[in-house]
Amino acid sequence: MAVTLPLYTHDLFGTYAGLLVGTLVGIAFGFVLERAGFGRARNLAAQFYLTDTRVLKVMFSAIVTALVGMTLLSGIGVLDLAQITVPETFLWPQLVGGLLLGAGFIVSGYCPGTGVVAIASGNLDGIAAIGGVMLGSLAFGFGYGPLEGFYKSGGMGVARIDRLLGVPMAVVAAAVVAMAVGAFLGGEKLEAIFAPRAGETAPASPPRVKARVFGGFAAIAALALAALALPTRGAATPARTAQTIGPLELARELVTAPETLWIVDLRPGAAAAKERIPGAMVTPPGDARAAFAAGLNPTRRLVAYGASGAADLPDGVRKFPGDVYVLEGGFEGWTSAVLTAPVPPANPTPDVVARFQLASALHARFTGAAVAAPVEIRPVVSVPTGPRKGGGC
Amino acid sequence: MTPTTSQLLETVTTRGNPQIDPSLHVWGWQIVLYLFLGGLVAGIFILTAALELSSGERARTRALGAMPFVALLLLSFGMSFLWLDLAHRFWAWRFYATFRPTSPMSWGAWILVLVYPAGLLLGLGSLDEAQRAWLRARTPGFLRGLLARLTDASDAHRRAVLLTSVLMGVGLGLYTGLLLGTMPARLAWNSAVLGPLFLASGISTGAATLLLLKLDENERRALVRWDLVAIGVELVLLTLLLVGFGTSGEAGRYAAHGFLGGPYTAVFWSLVVIMGLLVPLAMEAIEARRHLPSVALVPVLILAGGLALRWIVLAAGQASAFRLLP
Amino acid sequence: MSERPFWNPYVAGVVLGLVLLGSFLVMGFGLGSSGGVTRFAVAGAHLFAPKAVETNAYFSQYFGPGKHVLEDWLVFEVLGVFLGGVLGAYSAGRLKLGIEKGPRVTTARRLALAVVGGIFMGFAARLARGCTSGQALTGGAALSLGSWVFMMAVFTGGYLVAPLVRREWR
């Protein structure tokens, strides 16, 4: 089985269709949250008075489902885990943020996602809560200056628990399943104690449902563990890389079909302002990552060039939804191939002459110099190639 | 370096380069609101007249009877936005010094004028006795005679008035879409489907506006039915629009790309199709099937979707300029 | 028409997990919500004070040539959450205006507390780079250490504060 997931690696959809996927995923997300009872603050608050541990049950079932699903799919080699975005770890802000968010959760009765669902079901307190979330995030932004140090503290990059422990993901997944089932049973015990005290009946799930759900978790986790015995799979799908385009080819495109190209000059402003490929866009000051390039219309091809060679592509260029090309040799390549007069070939064959004529015409076009005199084609004496020498590497 | 060649190249490549020539976005929110309100008013005319034509009696809900007047107010509001957008605001009267049968703008200018008397007659006839007495009491003395004659005329030729209102509504609704099609350089506007599409959307948003009122149950059910039909027609026309673009050569494919993978994909499908059409359609269907109480959210979503449709078509049209083509 | 019951929490959790898994398998990342809500807030603030927002050290990441603050996956996802919530609530006969609160608290107090709690959450979600959806759920499923720390902290914070606001709910 080939590595085929996640789907976005196949360039099936660009940026904008991806946003539409967001709407569709969101509809499913919102629908399920509503059906789970999360549009009502009292269902959520009950978690913290232990009369109904619905939040725990839904959240952990969801985490376990997605976790064992990903583990199994990557275990049998269908999913490339390297292409999955894992939120980065910044221990201290996440610890403090979690405490604050938990406090806000019980005070407001919603978390940001469930607040949106509360609005959708007509609960006015949801509007108040989301209004608060908006104010709070603005407050964070405007108070960011002094907070920045703390915000970036405890940074560990992508810290996956399985990697930190040095064990296969399937083992951690199995442990999470065991822990979750333990938490569910514990939660039900607590409900049985606290719900009657509050004068409510403890919510009971039918044993058949529990047996199926817990059994399903255990079975998939076991399969994922079994998949560890499979031979390891080959390399991951390569990340999308930029193609290259030669200076002469670019020059020709520029003459014949300039409206199919975006040309982006990645060199610092001063150099680019002095001399650049005709029509090239210059990175505006303060936009070091060339973010503007991501917003260009993807119907054209984007050609990026640096001073020389293939410069590191900035984020903006990488995010350009259409085809990205890197100019071979950068501006230096352009200078030597197009802006410098081509040397007439010493040993002309039809091929070489054609290339020379093209180069010469392009040189003339871009510099205004006179076109080189035609070159006479002389018969070529073919040189017999001797036996290849062995040795070397 | 000869300036000519390199300058020529520079000019050709940088046309449409956002740093040089950001966009030819000259029609902004004023036109969006005008087209939206124009369509909505057309819908109100068609629906109030059609309701009366089909039931054979005046509106049972008093608010519904007053809606033609509200519609005229909304239209005036929309036209004031249109006027704000004009470069030569005080030369607008020149539209009325001529009539050019080949120009949708000329048709539109004249329809806009004719809609007012038609709406006035439609409205006067829809009022019940109490409302008529109220209006008479507030009319200055020298106009009372005229008011009485107009009201009588509207009652006497009710069927003609209603049919004229439907006709005016259809004309107004079609014109809001066809207006855009007159500019061939705007690829995403080059479709005759835009006229009927905007008309259908206008009927749907008009129905949504009426559904926001407290209505008699029969009237409400009839409007929901009209709305379902209008939404269905709109979905078909949207499909036809995209199919038409997709099968009409390079320019059309460029226009279609804007909605099928290009920059307008997400907003178009999310706001117009899903939020403005499919979700209200599903909710109206659920409402009918399971006898749920109606919620004001459905009309609100339809109105938002209708506004989004105009906004996106206007923006997509202005972003799809002819010169970007090879 | 009476209300339809909520789903069994375990079943709802499994379906939610499948949505999350689907997001991972298609887009390569999970769900979120506070990020989208923040962008709506920033877009609103931008209407009133464009310069202040664009030059803000934190919000400047949302702006730039060719960028629109609302042109973001999470914004569309939050729009979808709203529409999905509407469909869910309406089809279950639960879509009606109301305020969720305990019997012993006034409406004004409940709404004020909702705003205050919201402010805490909005601030905390930016600090922690995500909320219960973006960190706890998504990062939890992806086995991110920071997300698990965050999740445990959320429960801890909730249980610590719950006795203080008991009157709001019980």
XYZ file of C-alpha atoms in Angstrom, chain A residues 5-8 13 16 18-19 21-23 25-37 40-43 45-51 54 57-63 65-67 69-70 73 79 83-87 89-91 93-113 116-117 119-125 128-130 132-138 140-142 144 147 150-152 156 159-162 164 169 172 176 179 184 188 198 200 205-206 209-210 213-214 217 287 291-292 295, chain C residues 3-21 23-29 31-34 37-38 40-42 45 52-53 56-59 65-67 71-73 76-89 91-92 94-102 110-111 113-163 165-166 168-170:
262
model
C -2.524 10.415 3.190
C -2.904 13.219 4.129
C -4.616 14.215 0.924
C -3.285 17.762 0.733
C -6.759 21.478 -4.047
C -8.872 28.477 -1.725
C -8.671 24.216 1.126
C -10.562 27.044 2.827
C -12.780 22.230 3.109
C -12.577 24.298 6.311
C -16.232 25.237 5.983
C -15.157 20.257 8.287
C -16.555 23.049 10.475
C -20.141 22.088 9.637
C -19.474 18.519 10.749
C -17.648 19.764 13.858
C -20.455 22.150 14.821
C -23.160 19.566 14.175
C -21.472 16.962 16.378
C -20.750 19.454 19.165
C -24.421 20.395 19.165
C -25.559 16.764 19.201
C -23.113 16.098 22.035
C -25.006 18.689 24.091
C -25.696 24.300 26.543
C -23.573 25.735 29.318
C -25.178 23.613 32.020
C -24.099 20.406 30.300
C -20.508 23.164 33.758
C -21.778 19.842 35.146
C -18.320 18.408 34.405
C -16.841 20.604 37.125
C -19.476 19.668 39.701
C -19.109 16.004 38.705
C -22.830 15.468 38.231
C -20.033 14.406 29.540
C -16.346 11.366 27.892
C -16.798 13.226 24.602
C -13.362 14.806 24.583
C -11.398 11.705 25.459
C -13.426 9.464 23.146
C -12.652 11.930 20.354
C -8.945 12.124 21.178
C -10.576 7.811 18.142
C -8.382 10.220 16.188
C -5.223 8.961 17.893
C -7.019 5.989 13.814
C -3.850 7.881 12.905
C -3.159 4.208 9.383
C -0.593 7.885 6.426
C 3.023 15.598 7.026
C 0.731 16.035 10.055
C 1.037 19.366 11.810
C 1.597 18.861 15.526
C 1.111 21.981 17.683
C 5.120 22.937 22.744
C 5.818 26.016 24.860
C 5.481 24.544 28.337
C 2.551 29.639 28.562
C 0.573 26.474 27.863
C 0.444 25.572 31.539
C -0.618 29.062 32.624
C -2.892 29.475 29.600
C -4.561 26.179 30.440
C -5.225 27.215 34.039
C -6.654 30.565 32.918
C -8.728 28.971 30.195
C -10.116 26.408 32.632
C -11.091 29.192 35.014
C -12.704 31.126 32.163
C -14.454 27.956 31.020
C -16.333 27.394 34.280
C -17.066 31.113 34.750
C -18.425 31.654 31.245
C -19.851 28.174 30.845
C -18.352 27.643 27.387
C -15.042 27.221 25.682
C -14.495 29.149 22.429
C -15.731 26.351 20.141
C -20.050 29.382 18.797
C -22.389 26.375 18.931
C -24.854 31.092 19.600
C -26.002 28.789 16.809
C -28.595 27.221 19.105
C -29.896 30.624 20.185
C -28.289 30.897 23.618
C -27.597 34.543 24.327
C -25.001 33.752 26.977
C -21.653 37.159 25.708
C -18.982 34.470 26.087
C -17.725 34.822 22.497
C -15.579 38.124 25.891
C -13.244 35.831 23.962
C -12.883 38.524 21.312
C -12.098 41.174 23.928
C -9.655 38.827 25.645
C -7.743 38.047 22.464
C -7.547 41.746 21.611
C -3.580 39.791 24.642
C -2.488 41.398 21.380
C -2.347 44.889 22.789
C 1.824 41.504 23.909
C 4.264 39.255 27.570
C 6.841 34.556 28.694
C 4.889 33.686 25.532
C 8.032 32.207 24.041
C 10.489 22.687 22.885
C 7.478 17.606 21.188
C 5.619 14.373 20.583
C 5.168 12.277 23.687
C 6.058 9.052 21.892
C 10.182 11.946 24.051
C 3.334 5.649 18.808
C 1.506 5.359 23.678
C -3.923 6.431 26.234
C -6.055 5.631 30.618
C -14.475 7.009 31.895
C -19.115 7.280 36.039
C -27.427 17.389 43.726
C -30.193 14.481 39.899
C -24.808 4.827 29.267
C -26.225 1.534 28.040
C -22.773 1.092 23.834
C -19.907 1.138 26.286
C -16.960 1.806 22.070
C -14.375 0.587 24.565
C -10.786 1.371 20.973
C 7.956 42.053 4.182
C 4.094 37.422 2.096
C 2.599 39.362 -0.813
C -1.750 36.406 -2.534
C -36.703 18.030 21.527
C -34.627 15.137 20.334
C -32.286 13.746 22.978
C -28.546 14.383 22.903
C -26.334 11.634 21.616
C -24.724 9.248 24.016
C -21.457 10.990 25.019
C -19.246 8.065 24.000
C -20.889 7.853 20.582
C -20.709 11.637 20.158
C -17.038 11.454 21.113
C -16.301 8.768 18.536
C -18.069 10.765 15.786
C -16.218 13.919 16.860
C -12.992 11.920 16.734
C -13.813 10.804 13.190
C -14.336 14.456 12.161
C -10.976 15.304 13.738
C -9.339 12.312 12.044
C -9.429 16.860 9.114
C -5.993 15.359 9.774
C -6.247 12.987 6.822
C -7.379 15.661 4.377
C -5.667 18.856 5.483
C -2.848 17.494 7.641
C -3.968 19.507 10.645
C -9.632 21.504 14.359
C -9.636 24.878 16.096
C -11.865 27.743 17.019
C -10.293 30.472 19.130
C -12.777 33.994 16.687
C -9.618 36.060 17.241
C -13.008 38.053 13.551
C -12.173 40.289 16.532
C -9.071 41.630 14.818
C -10.910 46.213 15.501
C -2.981 50.315 15.611
C -3.882 46.757 14.657
C 0.680 45.630 16.678
C 3.537 43.260 17.407
C 1.213 40.253 17.720
C -1.527 41.014 15.198
C 0.186 42.625 1.039
C -2.012 39.945 -0.482
C -3.207 38.855 2.948
C -8.797 34.680 4.602
C -7.858 31.828 6.862
C -8.807 28.186 7.272
C -14.084 29.349 7.426
C -14.076 26.470 9.881
C -15.704 28.658 12.568
C -18.300 29.790 10.022
C -18.934 26.092 9.392
C -19.195 25.376 13.129
C -21.904 28.010 13.340
C -23.821 26.610 10.373
C -23.394 23.035 11.599
C -24.583 24.095 15.033
C -27.635 25.770 13.494
C -28.486 22.646 11.490
C -27.953 20.427 14.522
C -29.990 22.554 16.897
C -33.220 19.578 13.337
C -33.298 18.518 16.995
C -33.541 23.001 20.091
C -33.099 26.253 18.163
C -34.684 28.930 20.306
C -33.591 32.049 22.109
C -32.635 31.470 25.708
C -30.026 31.888 28.395
C -28.279 28.967 30.048
C -27.939 29.466 33.803
C -28.554 27.934 37.161
C -24.968 35.387 34.252
C -24.289 37.449 31.122
C -19.946 36.378 34.135
C -20.069 34.938 30.614
C -18.259 38.026 29.307
C -15.675 37.932 32.106
C -15.025 34.221 31.605
C -14.814 34.843 27.871
C -12.162 37.512 28.356
C -10.080 35.079 30.413
C -10.452 32.418 27.728
C -9.622 34.737 24.863
C -6.460 35.877 26.606
C -5.529 32.355 27.681
C -6.120 30.858 24.248
C -3.702 33.327 22.625
C -1.151 32.714 25.373
C -1.395 28.937 24.987
C -1.583 29.092 21.162
C -4.998 27.449 21.062
C -8.056 26.499 23.048
C -9.825 23.299 23.960
C -10.294 22.538 20.250
C -6.956 23.606 18.833
C -4.750 22.455 21.712
C -6.507 19.906 23.905
C -8.414 18.011 21.224
C -6.114 18.403 18.216
C -2.776 18.483 19.980
C -3.948 15.758 22.340
C -4.689 13.431 19.449
C -1.339 14.310 17.868
C 0.403 13.456 21.161
C 1.893 16.930 21.631
C 3.377 17.236 25.108
C 2.362 20.892 25.469
C -1.224 20.081 24.519
C -1.490 17.409 27.203
C -0.031 19.824 29.757
C -2.582 22.398 28.578
C -5.456 19.904 28.823
C -4.600 18.878 32.373
C -4.226 22.558 33.301
C -7.675 23.345 31.874
C -9.308 20.709 34.063
C -7.268 21.854 37.065
C -8.208 25.505 36.525
C -11.857 24.579 36.101
C -12.022 22.494 39.268
C -10.187 25.169 41.280
C -12.594 27.925 40.284
C -15.803 25.855 40.169
C -16.571 26.127 43.923
C -19.028 30.197 41.024
C -21.261 27.418 42.295
C -24.032 30.487 38.853
C -24.898 26.892 37.995
C -26.340 24.983 40.936
